[in-house]
Amino acid sequence: MSKKGRVFSGARPTGRQHLGNYLGAIRNYVALQDEYDCIYCVVDLHALTTLSDTDKLREWTYEMVLDWLAAGIDPERGTIVFVQSHVPQVVELHLLFSMVTPLGWLTRLPTFKEKVRQQPDNVNYGLVGYPVLMAADITLYKASVVPVGVDQAPHLEFTREIVRRFNHYFGEVLIEPQAKHTEFPKVLGIDGQQKMSKSLNNHIEIAASPEEIQERVMQMVTDPARRYRSDPGHPEVCNVFTLHGFFSPEQVAQIEVDCRSAAIGCVECKRLFARNLADYFAPFRERRAQLASRPNIVWDVLAEGARRASVIASETIAEVKAAVGLP
Ligand code: TRP
């Protein structure tokens, strides 16, 4: 294999994926397979830090991985897809890392402070250690490249610091990873205000039927200054226009002209967008339906992924323990 190195990324199990997940992550996961050996992990243990009820974990893992496979993440090309908790060595590494992590590094992280604001009644020990577990994920598999959104930049920086510190104490055992930020960092929801997310229910699922897509798209908020059909629009502030840029590459220039001159109205523009979106994901929906007709395929892929991930993890953890000096 003459690939450039190893990619690792993790995503919390959130069920059916939406446009934000697709443009921000999945699309890059798929593309990176050309150049790297890729490992993609469903971080169910990380999910426990914020989840109050865990009864959805299994279903959300299944639906997310089904979307990944249908989108082109392909174990037959060597890609490993697995569930974090299926390879328990990560928990050992997390504990060893915790011994070289100054508590202040964790409590000062903007991501931690944000969570404290969001869930003041559930500031648990695991939540403080969230980045430690993430550092363990990445280094256990000796990844050199980590595709993540910019919101994860502090966690990557933290990982690099831990690696430097660990290697300084115990010898050059671990690899310092590089973040690879994606060019489509923030996809707004149908409200046109906040980042697309399932919890805000402002999302559009990539597995949605053409009818569901149409229904969601018609609810999208456009240029608020354009109150009447005859008002000229401002495409630069319109989320529908931004997304046309991706899903309607051949029409976007004309849409811009027609919006500014009020030659096209928002309803018409959204109909066009809904149609293009449904067409774009038509092959995806077909592959998804095919995969879903073999309900075990997801669990088989994950079992094989865990088996292959374990081989790497066991090797690393043996090196790490020896370096630390555990008898
Ligand atoms: N913290 C990441 C997020 O919330 C998920 C994650 C866990 C991750 N472990 C990782 C991402 C390792 C990249 C690499 O999105």
Coordinates of N, CA, C and O in Angstrom, one line a residue, residues 89-180:
Q89 N -9.2 -1.0 24.5 CA -7.9 -0.5 24.8 C -7.9 1.0 24.9 O -7.0 1.6 25.5
V90 N -8.8 1.7 24.2 CA -8.9 3.1 24.3 C -9.1 3.6 25.7 O -8.6 4.7 26.1
V91 N -9.8 2.8 26.5 CA -10.0 3.2 27.9 C -8.8 3.1 28.7 O -8.5 4.0 29.6
E92 N -7.9 2.2 28.4 CA -6.6 2.1 29.1 C -5.7 3.3 28.8 O -5.1 3.9 29.6
L93 N -5.7 3.6 27.5 CA -4.9 4.7 27.1 C -5.4 6.0 27.7 O -4.6 6.9 28.1
H94 N -6.7 6.1 27.7 CA -7.3 7.3 28.3 C -6.9 7.5 29.8 O -6.5 8.5 30.2
L95 N -6.8 6.4 30.5 CA -6.4 6.4 31.9 C -4.9 6.8 32.0 O -4.6 7.7 32.8
L96 N -4.1 6.2 31.2 CA -2.7 6.6 31.2 C -2.5 8.1 30.8 O -1.7 8.8 31.5
F97 N -3.2 8.5 29.9 CA -3.1 10.0 29.5 C -3.6 10.9 30.6 O -3.1 11.9 30.8
S98 N -4.6 10.4 31.4 CA -5.1 11.2 32.5 C -4.0 11.6 33.5 O -4.1 12.6 34.2
M99 N -3.0 10.7 33.6 CA -1.9 10.9 34.5 C -1.0 12.0 34.1 O -0.2 12.5 34.9
V100 N -1.0 12.3 32.8 CA -0.1 13.4 32.3 C -0.8 14.6 31.9 O -0.3 15.4 31.2
T101 N -2.1 14.7 32.2 CA -2.9 15.8 31.8 C -3.2 16.8 33.0 O -3.8 16.4 33.9
P102 N -2.6 18.0 32.9 CA -2.9 18.9 34.0 C -4.4 19.3 33.9 O -4.9 19.5 32.8
L103 N -5.1 19.3 35.0 CA -6.5 19.5 35.1 C -6.9 20.8 34.5 O -7.9 21.0 33.8
G104 N -6.0 21.8 34.7 CA -6.3 23.2 34.1 C -6.4 23.2 32.6 O -7.2 24.0 32.1
W105 N -5.6 22.4 32.0 CA -5.7 22.3 30.5 C -7.2 22.0 30.1 O -7.7 22.5 29.1
L106 N -7.8 21.1 30.8 CA -9.1 20.6 30.5 C -10.2 21.6 30.8 O -11.1 21.9 30.0
T107 N -10.1 22.2 32.0 CA -11.2 23.1 32.4 C -11.1 24.5 31.7 O -12.1 25.2 31.7
R108 N -10.0 24.8 31.2 CA -9.8 26.0 30.4 C -10.3 25.9 29.0 O -10.5 26.9 28.3
L109 N -10.5 24.7 28.5 CA -10.9 24.5 27.1 C -12.3 25.2 26.8 O -13.2 25.0 27.5
P110 N -12.4 26.0 25.7 CA -13.7 26.6 25.4 C -14.8 25.6 25.2 O -15.9 25.9 25.5
T111 N -14.4 24.4 24.6 CA -15.5 23.4 24.4 C -16.0 22.9 25.7 O -17.2 22.6 25.9
F112 N -15.2 22.8 26.8 CA -15.7 22.4 28.1 C -16.6 23.4 28.7 O -17.6 23.1 29.2
K113 N -16.1 24.7 28.6 CA -16.9 25.8 29.2 C -18.3 25.8 28.6 O -19.3 26.1 29.2
E114 N -18.3 25.6 27.3 CA -19.6 25.6 26.5 C -20.5 24.5 27.1 O -21.7 24.8 27.3
K115 N -20.0 23.3 27.3 CA -20.8 22.2 27.8 C -21.3 22.5 29.2 O -22.4 22.2 29.5
V116 N -20.5 23.2 30.0 CA -20.9 23.5 31.3 C -22.1 24.5 31.3 O -23.0 24.3 32.1
R117 N -22.0 25.4 30.3 CA -23.2 26.3 30.2 C -24.4 25.5 29.7 O -25.5 25.8 30.2
Q118 N -24.2 24.5 28.8 CA -25.3 23.8 28.2 C -26.0 22.8 29.2 O -27.2 22.6 29.2
Q119 N -25.1 22.2 30.1 CA -25.7 21.2 31.0 C -25.1 21.4 32.4 O -24.4 20.5 32.9
P120 N -25.5 22.5 33.0 CA -24.9 22.9 34.3 C -25.2 21.8 35.4 O -24.4 21.7 36.4
D121 N -26.2 21.0 35.2 CA -26.6 20.0 36.2 C -25.9 18.7 36.0 O -26.1 17.7 36.7
N122 N -25.1 18.6 34.9 CA -24.5 17.3 34.6 C -23.0 17.5 34.2 O -22.6 17.1 33.1
V123 N -22.3 18.2 35.0 CA -20.8 18.4 34.7 C -20.1 17.2 35.4 O -19.6 17.3 36.5
N124 N -20.1 16.1 34.6 CA -19.5 14.9 35.2 C -18.0 14.8 34.9 O -17.5 15.5 34.0
Y125 N -17.4 13.8 35.5 CA -15.9 13.6 35.4 C -15.6 13.2 33.9 O -14.6 13.6 33.4
G126 N -16.5 12.4 33.3 CA -16.3 12.0 32.0 C -16.3 13.2 31.0 O -15.5 13.2 30.0
L127 N -17.1 14.2 31.3 CA -17.2 15.4 30.4 C -15.8 16.1 30.5 O -15.4 16.6 29.4
V128 N -15.3 16.2 31.6 CA -14.0 16.9 31.8 C -12.9 16.2 30.9 O -12.1 16.8 30.3
G129 N -13.0 14.8 31.0 CA -12.0 14.0 30.3 C -12.3 13.8 28.8 O -11.5 13.1 28.2
Y130 N -13.4 14.4 28.3 CA -13.7 14.2 26.9 C -12.5 14.3 25.9 O -12.3 13.4 25.1
P131 N -11.8 15.4 26.0 CA -10.6 15.5 25.1 C -9.5 14.5 25.3 O -8.8 14.2 24.4
V132 N -9.4 14.0 26.6 CA -8.4 13.0 26.9 C -8.8 11.7 26.1 O -7.9 11.0 25.5
L133 N -10.1 11.4 26.1 CA -10.6 10.2 25.4 C -10.4 10.4 23.9 O -10.0 9.5 23.2
M134 N -10.6 11.6 23.4 CA -10.4 11.9 22.0 C -8.9 11.7 21.6 O -8.6 11.2 20.6
A135 N -8.0 12.2 22.5 CA -6.6 12.1 22.2 C -6.2 10.6 22.2 O -5.4 10.1 21.4
A136 N -6.9 9.8 23.1 CA -6.6 8.4 23.1 C -7.1 7.7 21.8 O -6.4 6.8 21.2
D137 N -8.2 8.1 21.3 CA -8.7 7.6 20.0 C -7.7 7.7 18.9 O -7.4 6.8 18.2
I138 N -7.2 9.0 18.8 CA -6.4 9.3 17.7 C -5.0 8.6 17.8 O -4.5 8.1 16.8
T139 N -4.5 8.6 19.0 CA -3.1 8.1 19.1 C -3.0 6.6 19.2 O -2.1 6.0 18.8
L140 N -4.1 6.0 19.7 CA -4.1 4.5 19.8 C -4.0 3.9 18.4 O -3.4 2.9 18.2
Y141 N -4.5 4.6 17.4 CA -4.5 4.1 16.0 C -3.3 4.8 15.2 O -3.3 4.7 14.0
K142 N -2.5 5.5 15.9 CA -1.3 6.2 15.3 C -1.7 7.0 14.0 O -1.0 6.9 13.0
A143 N -2.8 7.7 14.1 CA -3.2 8.5 12.9 C -2.3 9.7 12.8 O -1.9 10.3 13.8
S144 N -2.0 10.1 11.6 CA -1.3 11.3 11.3 C -2.2 12.5 10.9 O -1.8 13.6 11.0
V145 N -3.3 12.2 10.4 CA -4.3 13.2 9.9 C -5.6 13.0 10.4 O -6.2 11.9 10.4
V146 N -6.2 14.1 10.9 CA -7.6 14.0 11.6 C -8.5 15.0 10.9 O -8.4 16.2 11.2
P147 N -9.4 14.6 10.1 CA -10.4 15.5 9.5 C -11.5 15.8 10.5 O -12.2 15.0 11.0
V148 N -11.5 17.1 10.9 CA -12.6 17.6 11.8 C -13.0 19.0 11.5 O -12.3 19.7 10.8
G149 N -14.1 19.4 12.0 CA -14.6 20.7 11.8 C -13.8 21.7 12.7 O -13.1 21.2 13.6
V150 N -13.8 23.0 12.4 CA -13.0 23.9 13.1 C -13.4 24.0 14.6 O -12.5 24.3 15.4
D151 N -14.6 23.6 14.9 CA -15.0 23.6 16.3 C -14.1 22.6 17.1 O -14.0 22.7 18.4
Q152 N -13.5 21.7 16.5 CA -12.7 20.7 17.2 C -11.2 21.0 17.2 O -10.4 20.3 17.7
A153 N -10.9 22.2 16.7 CA -9.5 22.6 16.7 C -8.8 22.6 18.1 O -7.7 22.1 18.2
P154 N -9.5 23.1 19.1 CA -8.9 23.1 20.5 C -8.6 21.6 20.9 O -7.6 21.4 21.6
H155 N -9.5 20.7 20.5 CA -9.3 19.3 20.9 C -8.0 18.7 20.2 O -7.3 17.9 20.8
L156 N -7.9 19.1 19.0 CA -6.7 18.6 18.2 C -5.4 19.2 18.8 O -4.4 18.5 19.0
E157 N -5.5 20.5 19.2 CA -4.3 21.1 19.8 C -4.0 20.4 21.1 O -2.8 20.2 21.5
F158 N -5.0 20.1 21.9 CA -4.9 19.4 23.1 C -4.2 18.1 22.9 O -3.3 17.7 23.6
T159 N -4.7 17.3 21.9 CA -4.1 16.0 21.6 C -2.6 16.2 21.3 O -1.8 15.4 21.8
R160 N -2.3 17.2 20.5 CA -0.8 17.3 20.2 C 0.0 17.6 21.4 O 1.1 17.1 21.5
E161 N -0.6 18.4 22.3 CA 0.2 18.7 23.5 C 0.4 17.5 24.4 O 1.4 17.3 25.0
I162 N -0.7 16.7 24.5 CA -0.6 15.4 25.3 C 0.5 14.5 24.7 O 1.3 13.9 25.4
V163 N 0.5 14.4 23.4 CA 1.5 13.6 22.7 C 2.9 14.1 23.0 O 3.8 13.3 23.3
R164 N 3.1 15.4 22.9 CA 4.4 15.9 23.1 C 4.8 15.6 24.6 O 6.0 15.2 24.8
R165 N 3.9 15.8 25.5 CA 4.2 15.6 26.9 C 4.5 14.1 27.2 O 5.5 13.8 27.9
F166 N 3.7 13.3 26.6 CA 3.8 11.8 26.8 C 5.2 11.4 26.2 O 6.0 10.7 26.9
N167 N 5.5 11.8 25.0 CA 6.7 11.4 24.4 C 7.9 12.0 25.1 O 9.0 11.4 25.2
H168 N 7.8 13.2 25.7 CA 8.8 13.8 26.4 C 9.2 12.9 27.7 O 10.3 12.7 28.0
Y169 N 8.1 12.5 28.4 CA 8.3 11.7 29.6 C 8.8 10.3 29.3 O 9.6 9.7 30.0
F170 N 8.2 9.7 28.3 CA 8.3 8.2 28.2 C 9.1 7.8 26.9 O 9.2 6.6 26.7
G171 N 9.4 8.7 26.0 CA 10.1 8.3 24.8 C 9.2 8.4 23.6 O 8.0 8.5 23.7
E172 N 9.8 8.5 22.4 CA 9.0 8.8 21.2 C 8.1 7.6 20.8 O 8.5 6.8 20.0
V173 N 7.0 7.5 21.4 CA 6.1 6.3 21.1 C 4.9 6.7 20.2 O 4.5 6.0 19.3
L174 N 4.4 7.9 20.5 CA 3.2 8.3 19.8 C 3.4 9.3 18.7 O 4.4 10.1 18.7
I175 N 2.4 9.4 17.8 CA 2.5 10.3 16.7 C 1.7 11.5 16.9 O 0.5 11.4 17.4
E176 N 2.3 12.7 16.6 CA 1.6 13.9 16.8 C 0.7 14.2 15.6 O 1.2 14.4 14.5
P177 N -0.6 14.2 15.7 CA -1.5 14.3 14.5 C -1.7 15.7 14.0 O -1.5 16.7 14.8
Q178 N -2.1 15.8 12.8 CA -2.3 17.0 12.1 C -3.9 17.1 11.9 O -4.5 16.2 11.4
A179 N -4.4 18.3 12.2 CA -5.9 18.5 11.9 C -6.0 18.8 10.4 O -5.1 19.4 9.8
K180 N -7.1 18.3 9.8 CA -7.4 18.7 8.4 C -8.8 19.3 8.4 O -9.8 18.6 8.5

